[in-house]
mmCIF file of C-alpha atoms in Angstrom:
data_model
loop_
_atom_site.group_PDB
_atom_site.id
_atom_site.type_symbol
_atom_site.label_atom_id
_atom_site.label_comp_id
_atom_site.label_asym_id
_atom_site.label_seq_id
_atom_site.Cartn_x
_atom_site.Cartn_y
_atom_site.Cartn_z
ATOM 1 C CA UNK A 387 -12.810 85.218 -46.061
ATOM 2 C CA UNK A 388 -16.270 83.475 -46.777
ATOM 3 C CA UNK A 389 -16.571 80.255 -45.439
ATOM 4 C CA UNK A 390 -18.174 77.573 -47.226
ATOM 5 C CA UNK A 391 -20.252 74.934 -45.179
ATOM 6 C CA UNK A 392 -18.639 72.591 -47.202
ATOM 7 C CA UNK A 393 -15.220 73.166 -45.963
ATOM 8 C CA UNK A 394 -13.067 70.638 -44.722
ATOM 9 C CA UNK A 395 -11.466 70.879 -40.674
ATOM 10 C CA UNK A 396 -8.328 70.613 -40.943
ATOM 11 C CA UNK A 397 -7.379 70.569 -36.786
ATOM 12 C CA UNK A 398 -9.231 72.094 -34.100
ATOM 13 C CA UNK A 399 -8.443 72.674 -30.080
ATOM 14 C CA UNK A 400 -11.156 73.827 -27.275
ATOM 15 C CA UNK A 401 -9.564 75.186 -24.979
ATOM 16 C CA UNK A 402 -9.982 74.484 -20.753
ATOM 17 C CA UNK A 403 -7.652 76.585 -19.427
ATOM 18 C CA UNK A 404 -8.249 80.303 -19.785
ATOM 19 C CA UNK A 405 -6.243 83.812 -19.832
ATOM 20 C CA UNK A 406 -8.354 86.141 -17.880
ATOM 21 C CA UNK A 407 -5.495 88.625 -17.359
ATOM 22 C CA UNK A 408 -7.185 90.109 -20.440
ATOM 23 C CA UNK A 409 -11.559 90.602 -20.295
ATOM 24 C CA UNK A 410 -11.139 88.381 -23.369
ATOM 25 C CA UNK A 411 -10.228 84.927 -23.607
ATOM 26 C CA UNK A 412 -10.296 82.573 -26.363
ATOM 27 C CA UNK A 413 -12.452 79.812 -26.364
ATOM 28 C CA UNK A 414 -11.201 77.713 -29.309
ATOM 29 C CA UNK A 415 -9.832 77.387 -33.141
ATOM 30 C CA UNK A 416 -10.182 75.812 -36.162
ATOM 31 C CA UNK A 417 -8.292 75.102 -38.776
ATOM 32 C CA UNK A 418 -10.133 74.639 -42.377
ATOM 33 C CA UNK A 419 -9.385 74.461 -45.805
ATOM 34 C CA UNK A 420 -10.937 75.941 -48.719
ATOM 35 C CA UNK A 421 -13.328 73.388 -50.417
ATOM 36 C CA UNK A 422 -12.060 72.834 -54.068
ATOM 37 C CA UNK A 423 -8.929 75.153 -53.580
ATOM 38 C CA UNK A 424 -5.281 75.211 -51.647
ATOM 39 C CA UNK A 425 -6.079 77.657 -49.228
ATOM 40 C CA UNK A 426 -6.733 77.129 -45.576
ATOM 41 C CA UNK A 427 -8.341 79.850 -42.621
ATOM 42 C CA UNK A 428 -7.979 80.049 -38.957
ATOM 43 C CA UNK A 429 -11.393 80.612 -37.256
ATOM 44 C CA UNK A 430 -10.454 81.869 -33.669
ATOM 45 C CA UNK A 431 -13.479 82.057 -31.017
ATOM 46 C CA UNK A 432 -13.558 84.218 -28.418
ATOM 47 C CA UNK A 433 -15.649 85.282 -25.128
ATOM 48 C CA UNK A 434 -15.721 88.535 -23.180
ATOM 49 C CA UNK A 435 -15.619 87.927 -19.597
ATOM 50 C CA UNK A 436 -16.476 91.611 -18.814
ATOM 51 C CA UNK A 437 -18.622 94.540 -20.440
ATOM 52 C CA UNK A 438 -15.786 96.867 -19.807
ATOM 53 C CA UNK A 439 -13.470 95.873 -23.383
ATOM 54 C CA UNK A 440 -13.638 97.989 -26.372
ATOM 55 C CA UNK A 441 -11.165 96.554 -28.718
ATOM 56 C CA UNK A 442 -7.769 94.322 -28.628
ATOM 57 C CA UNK A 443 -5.189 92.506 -30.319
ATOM 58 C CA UNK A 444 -3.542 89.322 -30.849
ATOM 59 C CA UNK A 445 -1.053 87.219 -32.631
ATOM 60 C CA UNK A 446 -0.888 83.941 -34.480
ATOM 61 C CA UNK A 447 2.279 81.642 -34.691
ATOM 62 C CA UNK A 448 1.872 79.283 -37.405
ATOM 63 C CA UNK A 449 3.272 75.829 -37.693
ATOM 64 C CA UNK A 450 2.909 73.174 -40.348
ATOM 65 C CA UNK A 451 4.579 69.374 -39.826
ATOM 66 C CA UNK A 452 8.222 70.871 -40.331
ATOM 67 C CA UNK A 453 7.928 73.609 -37.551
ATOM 68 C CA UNK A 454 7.209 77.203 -37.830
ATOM 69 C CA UNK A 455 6.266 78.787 -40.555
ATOM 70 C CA UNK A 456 4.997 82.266 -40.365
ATOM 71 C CA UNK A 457 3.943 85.059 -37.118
ATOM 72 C CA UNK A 458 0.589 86.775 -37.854
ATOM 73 C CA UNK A 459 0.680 89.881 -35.450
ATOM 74 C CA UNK A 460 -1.243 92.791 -34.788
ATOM 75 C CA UNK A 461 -4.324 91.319 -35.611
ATOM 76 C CA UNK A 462 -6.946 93.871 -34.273
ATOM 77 C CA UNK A 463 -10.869 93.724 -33.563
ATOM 78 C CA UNK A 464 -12.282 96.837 -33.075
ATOM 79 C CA UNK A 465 -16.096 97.864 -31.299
ATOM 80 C CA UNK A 466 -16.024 94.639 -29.557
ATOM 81 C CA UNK A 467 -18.435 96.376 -27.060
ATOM 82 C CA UNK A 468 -21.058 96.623 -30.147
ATOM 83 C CA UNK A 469 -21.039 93.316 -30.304
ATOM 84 C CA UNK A 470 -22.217 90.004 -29.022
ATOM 85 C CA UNK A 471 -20.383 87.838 -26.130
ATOM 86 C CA UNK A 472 -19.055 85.532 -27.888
ATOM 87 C CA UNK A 473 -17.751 85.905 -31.333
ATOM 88 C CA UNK A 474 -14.934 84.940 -33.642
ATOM 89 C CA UNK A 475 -12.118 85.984 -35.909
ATOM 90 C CA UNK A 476 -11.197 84.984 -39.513
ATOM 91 C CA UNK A 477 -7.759 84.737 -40.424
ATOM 92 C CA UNK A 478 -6.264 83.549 -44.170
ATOM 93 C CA UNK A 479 -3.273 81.434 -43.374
ATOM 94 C CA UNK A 480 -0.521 79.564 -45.732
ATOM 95 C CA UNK A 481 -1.795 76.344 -47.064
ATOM 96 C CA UNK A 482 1.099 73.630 -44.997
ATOM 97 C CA UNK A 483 -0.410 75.361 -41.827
ATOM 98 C CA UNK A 484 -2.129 72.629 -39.701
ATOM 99 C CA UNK A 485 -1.950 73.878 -35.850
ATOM 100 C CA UNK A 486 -1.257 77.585 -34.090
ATOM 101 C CA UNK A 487 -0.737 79.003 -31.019
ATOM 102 C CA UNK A 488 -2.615 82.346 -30.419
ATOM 103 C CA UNK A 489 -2.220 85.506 -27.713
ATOM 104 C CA UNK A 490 -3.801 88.199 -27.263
ATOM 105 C CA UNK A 491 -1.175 90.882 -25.953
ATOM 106 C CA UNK A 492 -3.120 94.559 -25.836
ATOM 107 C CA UNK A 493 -6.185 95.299 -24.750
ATOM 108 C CA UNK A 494 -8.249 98.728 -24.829
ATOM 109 C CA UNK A 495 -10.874 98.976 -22.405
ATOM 110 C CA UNK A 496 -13.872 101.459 -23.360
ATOM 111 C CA UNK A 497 -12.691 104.376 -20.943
ATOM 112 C CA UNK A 498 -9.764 104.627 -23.780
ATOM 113 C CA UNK A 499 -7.396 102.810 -20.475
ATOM 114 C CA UNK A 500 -4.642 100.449 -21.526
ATOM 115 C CA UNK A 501 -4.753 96.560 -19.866
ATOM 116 C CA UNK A 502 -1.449 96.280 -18.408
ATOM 117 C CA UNK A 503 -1.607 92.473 -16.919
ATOM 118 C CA UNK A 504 0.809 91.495 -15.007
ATOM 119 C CA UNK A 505 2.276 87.777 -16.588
ATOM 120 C CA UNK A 506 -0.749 85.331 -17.423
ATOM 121 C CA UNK A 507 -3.637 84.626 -15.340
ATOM 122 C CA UNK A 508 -4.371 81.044 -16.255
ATOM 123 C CA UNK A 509 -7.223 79.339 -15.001
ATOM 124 C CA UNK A 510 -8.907 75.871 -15.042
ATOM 125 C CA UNK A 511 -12.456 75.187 -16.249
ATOM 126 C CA UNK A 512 -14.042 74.103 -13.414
ATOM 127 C CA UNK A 513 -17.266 73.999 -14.240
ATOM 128 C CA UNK A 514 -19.369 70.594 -14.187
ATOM 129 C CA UNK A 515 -22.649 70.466 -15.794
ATOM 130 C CA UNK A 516 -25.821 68.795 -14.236
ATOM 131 C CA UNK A 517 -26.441 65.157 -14.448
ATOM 132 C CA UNK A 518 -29.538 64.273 -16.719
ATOM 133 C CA UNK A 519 -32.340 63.843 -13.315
ATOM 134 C CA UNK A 520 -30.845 67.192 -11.982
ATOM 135 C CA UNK A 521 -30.745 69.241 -15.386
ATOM 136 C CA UNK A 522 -35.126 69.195 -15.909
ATOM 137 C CA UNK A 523 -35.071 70.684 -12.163
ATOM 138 C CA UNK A 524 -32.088 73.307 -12.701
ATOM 139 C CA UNK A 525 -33.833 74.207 -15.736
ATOM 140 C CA UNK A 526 -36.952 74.781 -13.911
ATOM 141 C CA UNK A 527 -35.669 77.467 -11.046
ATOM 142 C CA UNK A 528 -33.061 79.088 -14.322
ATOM 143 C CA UNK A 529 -34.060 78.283 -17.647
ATOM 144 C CA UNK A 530 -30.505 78.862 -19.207
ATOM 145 C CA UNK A 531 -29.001 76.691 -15.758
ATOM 146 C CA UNK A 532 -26.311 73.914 -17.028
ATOM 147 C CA UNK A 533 -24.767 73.385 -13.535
ATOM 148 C CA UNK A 534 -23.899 74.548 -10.431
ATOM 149 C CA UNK A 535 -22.587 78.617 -10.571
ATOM 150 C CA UNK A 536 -19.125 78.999 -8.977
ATOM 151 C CA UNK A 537 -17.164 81.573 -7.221
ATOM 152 C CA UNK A 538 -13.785 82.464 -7.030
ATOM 153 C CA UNK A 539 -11.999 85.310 -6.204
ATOM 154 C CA UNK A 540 -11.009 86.099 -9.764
ATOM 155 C CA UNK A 541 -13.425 84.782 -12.001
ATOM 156 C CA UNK A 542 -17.144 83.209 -11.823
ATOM 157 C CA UNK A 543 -19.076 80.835 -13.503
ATOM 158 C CA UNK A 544 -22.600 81.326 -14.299
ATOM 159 C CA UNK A 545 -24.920 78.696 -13.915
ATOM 160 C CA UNK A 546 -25.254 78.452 -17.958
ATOM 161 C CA UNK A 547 -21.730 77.987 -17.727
ATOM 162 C CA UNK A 548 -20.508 81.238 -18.868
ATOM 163 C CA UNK A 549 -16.753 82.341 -17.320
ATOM 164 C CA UNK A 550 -17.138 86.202 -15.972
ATOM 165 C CA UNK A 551 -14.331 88.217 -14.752
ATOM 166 C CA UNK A 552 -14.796 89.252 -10.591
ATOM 167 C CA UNK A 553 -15.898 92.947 -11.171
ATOM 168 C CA UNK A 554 -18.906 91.597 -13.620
ATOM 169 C CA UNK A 555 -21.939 91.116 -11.815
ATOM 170 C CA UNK A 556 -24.448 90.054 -14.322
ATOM 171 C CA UNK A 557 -24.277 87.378 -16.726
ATOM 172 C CA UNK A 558 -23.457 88.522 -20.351
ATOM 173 C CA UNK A 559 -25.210 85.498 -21.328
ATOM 174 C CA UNK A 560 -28.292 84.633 -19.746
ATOM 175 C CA UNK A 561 -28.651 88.325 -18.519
ATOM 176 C CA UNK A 562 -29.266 87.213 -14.893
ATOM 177 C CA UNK A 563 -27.692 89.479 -12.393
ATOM 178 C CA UNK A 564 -25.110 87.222 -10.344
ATOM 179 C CA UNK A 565 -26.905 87.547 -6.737
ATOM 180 C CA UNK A 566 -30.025 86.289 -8.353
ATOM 181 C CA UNK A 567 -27.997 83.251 -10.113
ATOM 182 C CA UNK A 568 -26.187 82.230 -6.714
ATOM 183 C CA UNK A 569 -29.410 82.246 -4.431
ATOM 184 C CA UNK A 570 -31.529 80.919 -6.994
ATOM 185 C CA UNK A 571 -29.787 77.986 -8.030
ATOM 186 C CA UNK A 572 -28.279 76.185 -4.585
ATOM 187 C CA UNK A 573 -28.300 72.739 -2.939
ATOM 188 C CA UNK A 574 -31.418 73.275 -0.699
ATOM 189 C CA UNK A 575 -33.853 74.659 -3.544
ATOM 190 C CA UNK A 576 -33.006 71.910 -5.932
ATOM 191 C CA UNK A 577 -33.893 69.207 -3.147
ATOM 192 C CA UNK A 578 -36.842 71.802 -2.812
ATOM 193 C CA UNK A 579 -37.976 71.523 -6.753
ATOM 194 C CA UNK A 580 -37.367 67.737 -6.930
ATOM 195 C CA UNK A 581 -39.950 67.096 -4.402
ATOM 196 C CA UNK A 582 -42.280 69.344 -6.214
ATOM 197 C CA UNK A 583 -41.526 67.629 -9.427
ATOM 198 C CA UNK A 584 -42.507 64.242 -7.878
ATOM 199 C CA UNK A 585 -45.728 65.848 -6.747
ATOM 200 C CA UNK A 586 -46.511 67.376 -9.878
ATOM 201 C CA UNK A 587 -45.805 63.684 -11.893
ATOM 202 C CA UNK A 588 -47.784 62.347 -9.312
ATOM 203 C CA UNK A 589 -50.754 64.793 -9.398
ATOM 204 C CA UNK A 590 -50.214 64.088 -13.425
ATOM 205 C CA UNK A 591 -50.637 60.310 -12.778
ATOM 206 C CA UNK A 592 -53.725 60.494 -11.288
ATOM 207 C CA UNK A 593 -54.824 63.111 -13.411
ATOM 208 C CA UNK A 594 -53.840 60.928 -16.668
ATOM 209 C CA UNK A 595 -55.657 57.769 -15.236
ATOM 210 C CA UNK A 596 -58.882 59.566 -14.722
ATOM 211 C CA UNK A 597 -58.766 61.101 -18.415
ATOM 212 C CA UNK A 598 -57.910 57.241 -19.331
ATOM 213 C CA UNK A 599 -61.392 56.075 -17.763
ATOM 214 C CA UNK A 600 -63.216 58.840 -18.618
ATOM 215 C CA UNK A 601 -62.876 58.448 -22.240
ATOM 216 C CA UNK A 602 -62.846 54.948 -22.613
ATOM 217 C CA UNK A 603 -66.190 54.994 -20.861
ATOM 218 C CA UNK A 604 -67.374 57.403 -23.418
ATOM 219 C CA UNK A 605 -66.592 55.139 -25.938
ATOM 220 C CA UNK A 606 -68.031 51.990 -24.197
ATOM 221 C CA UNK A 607 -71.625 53.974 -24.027
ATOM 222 C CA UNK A 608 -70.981 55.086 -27.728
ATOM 223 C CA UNK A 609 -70.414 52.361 -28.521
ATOM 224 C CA UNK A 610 -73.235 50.631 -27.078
ATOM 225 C CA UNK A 611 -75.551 53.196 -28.111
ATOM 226 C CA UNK A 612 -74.628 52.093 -31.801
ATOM 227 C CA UNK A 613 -75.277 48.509 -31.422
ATOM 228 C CA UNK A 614 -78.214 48.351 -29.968
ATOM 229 C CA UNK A 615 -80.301 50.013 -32.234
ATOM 230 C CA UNK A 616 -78.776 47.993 -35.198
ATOM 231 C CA UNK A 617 -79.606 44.972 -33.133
ATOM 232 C CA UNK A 618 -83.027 46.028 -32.717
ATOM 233 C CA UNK A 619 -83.415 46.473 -36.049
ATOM 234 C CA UNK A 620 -81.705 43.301 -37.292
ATOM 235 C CA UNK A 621 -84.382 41.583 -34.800
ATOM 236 C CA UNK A 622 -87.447 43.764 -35.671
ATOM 237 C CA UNK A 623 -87.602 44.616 -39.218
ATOM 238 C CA UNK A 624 -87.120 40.963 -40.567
ATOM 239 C CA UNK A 625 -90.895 40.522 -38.782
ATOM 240 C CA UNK A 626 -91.973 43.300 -41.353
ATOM 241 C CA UNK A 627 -89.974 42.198 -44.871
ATOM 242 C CA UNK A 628 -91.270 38.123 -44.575
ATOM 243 C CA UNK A 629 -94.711 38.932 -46.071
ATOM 244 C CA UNK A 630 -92.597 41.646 -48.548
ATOM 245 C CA UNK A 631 -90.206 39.180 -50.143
ATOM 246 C CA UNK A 632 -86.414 39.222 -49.729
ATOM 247 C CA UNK A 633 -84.634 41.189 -47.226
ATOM 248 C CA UNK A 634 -81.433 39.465 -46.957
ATOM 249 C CA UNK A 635 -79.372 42.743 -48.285
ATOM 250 C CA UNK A 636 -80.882 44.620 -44.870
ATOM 251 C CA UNK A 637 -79.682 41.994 -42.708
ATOM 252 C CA UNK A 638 -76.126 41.399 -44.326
ATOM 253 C CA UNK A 639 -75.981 45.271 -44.127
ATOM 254 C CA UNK A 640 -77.165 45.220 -40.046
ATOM 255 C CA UNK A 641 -74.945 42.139 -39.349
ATOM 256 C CA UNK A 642 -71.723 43.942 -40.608
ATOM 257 C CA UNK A 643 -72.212 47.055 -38.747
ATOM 258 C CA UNK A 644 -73.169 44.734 -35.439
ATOM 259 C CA UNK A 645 -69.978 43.011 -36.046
ATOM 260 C CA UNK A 646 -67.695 46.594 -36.491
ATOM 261 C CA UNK A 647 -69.083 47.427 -33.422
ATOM 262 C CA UNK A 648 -68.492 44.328 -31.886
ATOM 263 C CA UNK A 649 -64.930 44.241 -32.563
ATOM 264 C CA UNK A 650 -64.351 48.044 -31.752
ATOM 265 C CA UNK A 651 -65.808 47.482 -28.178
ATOM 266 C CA UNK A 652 -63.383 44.522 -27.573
ATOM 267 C CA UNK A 653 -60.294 46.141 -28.826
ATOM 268 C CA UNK A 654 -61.141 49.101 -26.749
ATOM 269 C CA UNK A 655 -61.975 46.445 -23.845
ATOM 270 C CA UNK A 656 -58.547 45.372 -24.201
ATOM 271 C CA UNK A 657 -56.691 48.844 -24.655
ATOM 272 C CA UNK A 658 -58.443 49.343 -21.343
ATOM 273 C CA UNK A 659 -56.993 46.759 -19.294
ATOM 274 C CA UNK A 660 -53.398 47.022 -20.916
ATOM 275 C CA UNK A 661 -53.445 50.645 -20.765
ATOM 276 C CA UNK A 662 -51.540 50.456 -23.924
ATOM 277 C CA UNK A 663 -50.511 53.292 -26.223
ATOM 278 C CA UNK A 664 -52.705 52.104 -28.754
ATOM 279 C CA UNK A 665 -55.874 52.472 -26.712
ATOM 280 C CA UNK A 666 -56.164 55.911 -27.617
ATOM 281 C CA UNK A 667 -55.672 55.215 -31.333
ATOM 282 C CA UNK A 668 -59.007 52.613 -30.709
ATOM 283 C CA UNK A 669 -60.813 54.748 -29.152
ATOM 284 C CA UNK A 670 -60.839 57.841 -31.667
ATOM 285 C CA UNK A 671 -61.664 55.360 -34.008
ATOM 286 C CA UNK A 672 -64.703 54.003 -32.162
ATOM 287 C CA UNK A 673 -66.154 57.433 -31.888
ATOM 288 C CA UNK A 674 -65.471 57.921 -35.582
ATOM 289 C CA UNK A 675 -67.138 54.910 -36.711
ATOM 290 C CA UNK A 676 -69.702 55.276 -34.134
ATOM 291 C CA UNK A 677 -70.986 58.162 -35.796
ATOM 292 C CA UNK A 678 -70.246 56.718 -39.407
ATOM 293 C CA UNK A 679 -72.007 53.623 -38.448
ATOM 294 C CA UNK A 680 -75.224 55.598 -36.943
ATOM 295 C CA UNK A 681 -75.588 57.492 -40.014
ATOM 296 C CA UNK A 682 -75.729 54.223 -42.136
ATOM 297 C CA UNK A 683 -78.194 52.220 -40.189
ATOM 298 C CA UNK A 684 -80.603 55.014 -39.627
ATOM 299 C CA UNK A 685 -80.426 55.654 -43.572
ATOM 300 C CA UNK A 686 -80.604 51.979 -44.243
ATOM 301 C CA UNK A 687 -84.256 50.952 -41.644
ATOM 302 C CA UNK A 688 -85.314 54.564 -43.000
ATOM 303 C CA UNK A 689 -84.798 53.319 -46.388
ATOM 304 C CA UNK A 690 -86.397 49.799 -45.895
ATOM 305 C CA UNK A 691 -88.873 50.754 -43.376
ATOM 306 C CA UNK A 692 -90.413 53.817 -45.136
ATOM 307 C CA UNK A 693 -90.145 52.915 -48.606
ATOM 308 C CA UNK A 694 -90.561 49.490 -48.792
ATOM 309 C CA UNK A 695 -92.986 48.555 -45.330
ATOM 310 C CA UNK A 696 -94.464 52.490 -44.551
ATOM 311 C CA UNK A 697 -95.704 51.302 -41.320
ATOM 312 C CA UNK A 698 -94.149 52.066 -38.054
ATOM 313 C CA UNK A 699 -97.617 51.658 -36.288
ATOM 314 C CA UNK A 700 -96.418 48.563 -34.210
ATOM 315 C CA UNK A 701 -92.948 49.272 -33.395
ATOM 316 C CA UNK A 702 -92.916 53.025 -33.388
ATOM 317 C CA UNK A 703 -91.770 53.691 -29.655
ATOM 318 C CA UNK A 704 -89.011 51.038 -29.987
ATOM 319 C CA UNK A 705 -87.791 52.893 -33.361
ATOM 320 C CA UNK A 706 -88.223 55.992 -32.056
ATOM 321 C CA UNK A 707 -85.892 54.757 -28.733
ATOM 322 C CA UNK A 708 -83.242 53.080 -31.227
ATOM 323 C CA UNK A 709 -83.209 56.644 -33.267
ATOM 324 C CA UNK A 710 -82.453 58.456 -29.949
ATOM 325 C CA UNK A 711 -79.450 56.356 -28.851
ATOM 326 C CA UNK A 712 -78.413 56.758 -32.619
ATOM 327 C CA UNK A 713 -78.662 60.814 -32.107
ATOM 328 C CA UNK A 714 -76.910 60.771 -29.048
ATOM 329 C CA UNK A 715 -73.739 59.678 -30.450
ATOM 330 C CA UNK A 716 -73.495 62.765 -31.631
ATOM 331 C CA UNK A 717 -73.168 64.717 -28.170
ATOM 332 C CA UNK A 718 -71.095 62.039 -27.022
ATOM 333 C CA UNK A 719 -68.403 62.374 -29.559
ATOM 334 C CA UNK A 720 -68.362 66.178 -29.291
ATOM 335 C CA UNK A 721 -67.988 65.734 -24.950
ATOM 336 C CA UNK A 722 -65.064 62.733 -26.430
ATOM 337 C CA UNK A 723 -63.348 65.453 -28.017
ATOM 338 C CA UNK A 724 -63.967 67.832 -25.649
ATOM 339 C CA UNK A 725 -62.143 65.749 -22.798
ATOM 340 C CA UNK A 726 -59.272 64.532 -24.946
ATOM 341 C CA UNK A 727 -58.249 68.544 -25.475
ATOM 342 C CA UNK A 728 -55.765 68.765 -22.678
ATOM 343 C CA UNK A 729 -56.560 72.468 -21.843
ATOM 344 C CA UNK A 730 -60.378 71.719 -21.523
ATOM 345 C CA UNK A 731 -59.956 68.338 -19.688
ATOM 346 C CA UNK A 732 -57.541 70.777 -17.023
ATOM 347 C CA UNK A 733 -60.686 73.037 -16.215
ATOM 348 C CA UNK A 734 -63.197 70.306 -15.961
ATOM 349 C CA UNK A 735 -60.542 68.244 -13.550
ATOM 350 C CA UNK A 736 -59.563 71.585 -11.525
ATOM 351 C CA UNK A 737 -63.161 72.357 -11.584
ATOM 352 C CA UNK A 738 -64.405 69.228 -10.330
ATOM 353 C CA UNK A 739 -61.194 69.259 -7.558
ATOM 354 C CA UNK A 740 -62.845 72.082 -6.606
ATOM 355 C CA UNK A 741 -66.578 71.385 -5.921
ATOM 356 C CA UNK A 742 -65.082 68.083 -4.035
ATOM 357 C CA UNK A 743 -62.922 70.264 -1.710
ATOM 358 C CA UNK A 744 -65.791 72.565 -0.995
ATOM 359 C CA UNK A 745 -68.176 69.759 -0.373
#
């Protein structure tokens, strides 16, 4: 029966107590009923807890609130070797039915042998997953690790959690073979990895501090490279534009790109010494408007000083200087954005560990 993700759960159970007298056990159920109609489906998961099954069966008792309504048996799945290790079952069921009680009685294993168990073999999950500060370090030594594996005589738990029958020995989940899982994941190599995860944030500390003053003193020098020149030329070109008439536009225009600077370097100034998130924001926008701002005041003293003066005669080192610091904005930016790239900041850092260890 399709199932429509708008069906409605009718009762559920997870189960935490398992029948491995069978290589199957059953994981959980759910009860749901058919959105817009009166029909209702059992959804039965199970698990294989060994590679050696081939197909099996099992029955359903059904109960709604006045007791027992119907026995589903001889409910087979077939090729369960072809298919994944956990998997489920879709059974129609009367509409009163709100709760069941499943079994699974025969088993065929894929050398064509009958199971014959011997009463139930009930066990307790007794698995307990890692606490949050030990689940990052598990996680590091097994990718798929949830906990602590376990061993019994019977049965084992994989560190992902996964029940396996005692004559499996590999995971059917995480595909880990179980000698690797057991002396990978133990006491002594967690303490091991939790030291070298307090290095590492360490190491990263540093490492993130250094990036911090590194670009903010990029910024500080682009930053300064952009003001001075539009200083100088707030200072210098008002000399040349008395004797020419009215230059107040040039100066407004000089004065409000001194002032954007101005405020950019004391934001940044204060992102420093907070070392807040938003320093970063400040700073891409320095080098932005840095380069914007550049751009505009070389246009603008080209504009009035060509044009409307023509005579650089007097002042034509100083320019020349102001145009320089103007240009160099430009490699600045690009080394900016160079640095803040977290792969290319990692080779210049490991590279200059390196020629300070030889040295």
């Amino acid at each position: 029966m399709p199932e429509n993700l708008q069906d409605k759960l009718i009762s559920d159970y997870v189960y935490k107590e398992y029948d491995i007298a069978y290589p199957v056990i059953i994981t959980r159920w759910e009860i749901m009923q058919v959105n817009g109609l009166d029909k209702r489906y059992l959804k039965v998961y199970f698990q294989k807890i060994s590679d050696t099954v081939k197909a099996f069966k099992f029955n359903v008792k059904c109960y709604s609130d006045f007791g027992e309504v119907e026995n589903l048996s001889d409910i087979s799945l077939l090729e369960v070797d072809k298919i994944d290790l956990e998997f489920f079952k879709v059974v129609p069921l009367k509409s009163e039915v709100n709760r069941v009680e499943i079994n699974i009685y025969q088993c065929l294993l894929i050398d064509n042998s009958m199971v014959e168990p011997k009463g139930k073999q009930m066990v307790v999950n007794t698995f307990k997953p890692f606490k949050k500060d030990d689940l990052e370090t598990g996680k590091r030594l097994l990718p798929n690790a949830k906990g602590y594996p376990i061993d019994n005589l019977t049965h084992w738990y994989c560190a992902c959690g996964t029940l396996h029958s005692s004559i499996m020995q590999k995971c059917g989940k995480c595909n880990k073979s179980k000698k690797e899982i057991f002396s990978t994941l133990t006491p002594d190599r967690m303490q091991e990895e939790n030291a070298k995860i307090q290095k590492d944030e360490q190491a990263n500390s540093k490492k993130d501090k250094r990036k911090i003053i590194i670009l903010a003193c990029i910024t500080f020098v682009a930053l300064l490279f952009t003001m001075i020149p539009n200083i100088v030329y707030t200072v210098l070109f008002p000399k040349f534009y008395i004797q020419f008439g009215d230059y107040s536009d040039f100066l407004q225009c000089m004065t409000l790109l001194i002032i954007m600077s101005s405020v950019l370097l004391i934001a940044n100034a204060i992102g420093l010494i907070f070392k807040g998130k938003i320093l970063k924001i400040i700073e891409l926008i320095a080098i932005i408007a840095c380069l914007i701002i550049n751009i505009i005041s070389v246009v603008i003293s080209i504009e009035f000083g060509v044009h409307t003066v023509g005579n650089y005669k007097d002042y034509g080192d100083l320019l020349m200087f102001c145009f320089a610091l103007s240009i160099l904005n430009v490699p600045l930016a690009v080394t900016y954005f160079l640095c803040n790239n977290e792969k290319v900041f990692d080779k210049i850092y490991k590279l200059f560990k390196v020629k300070k260890y030889k040295n």
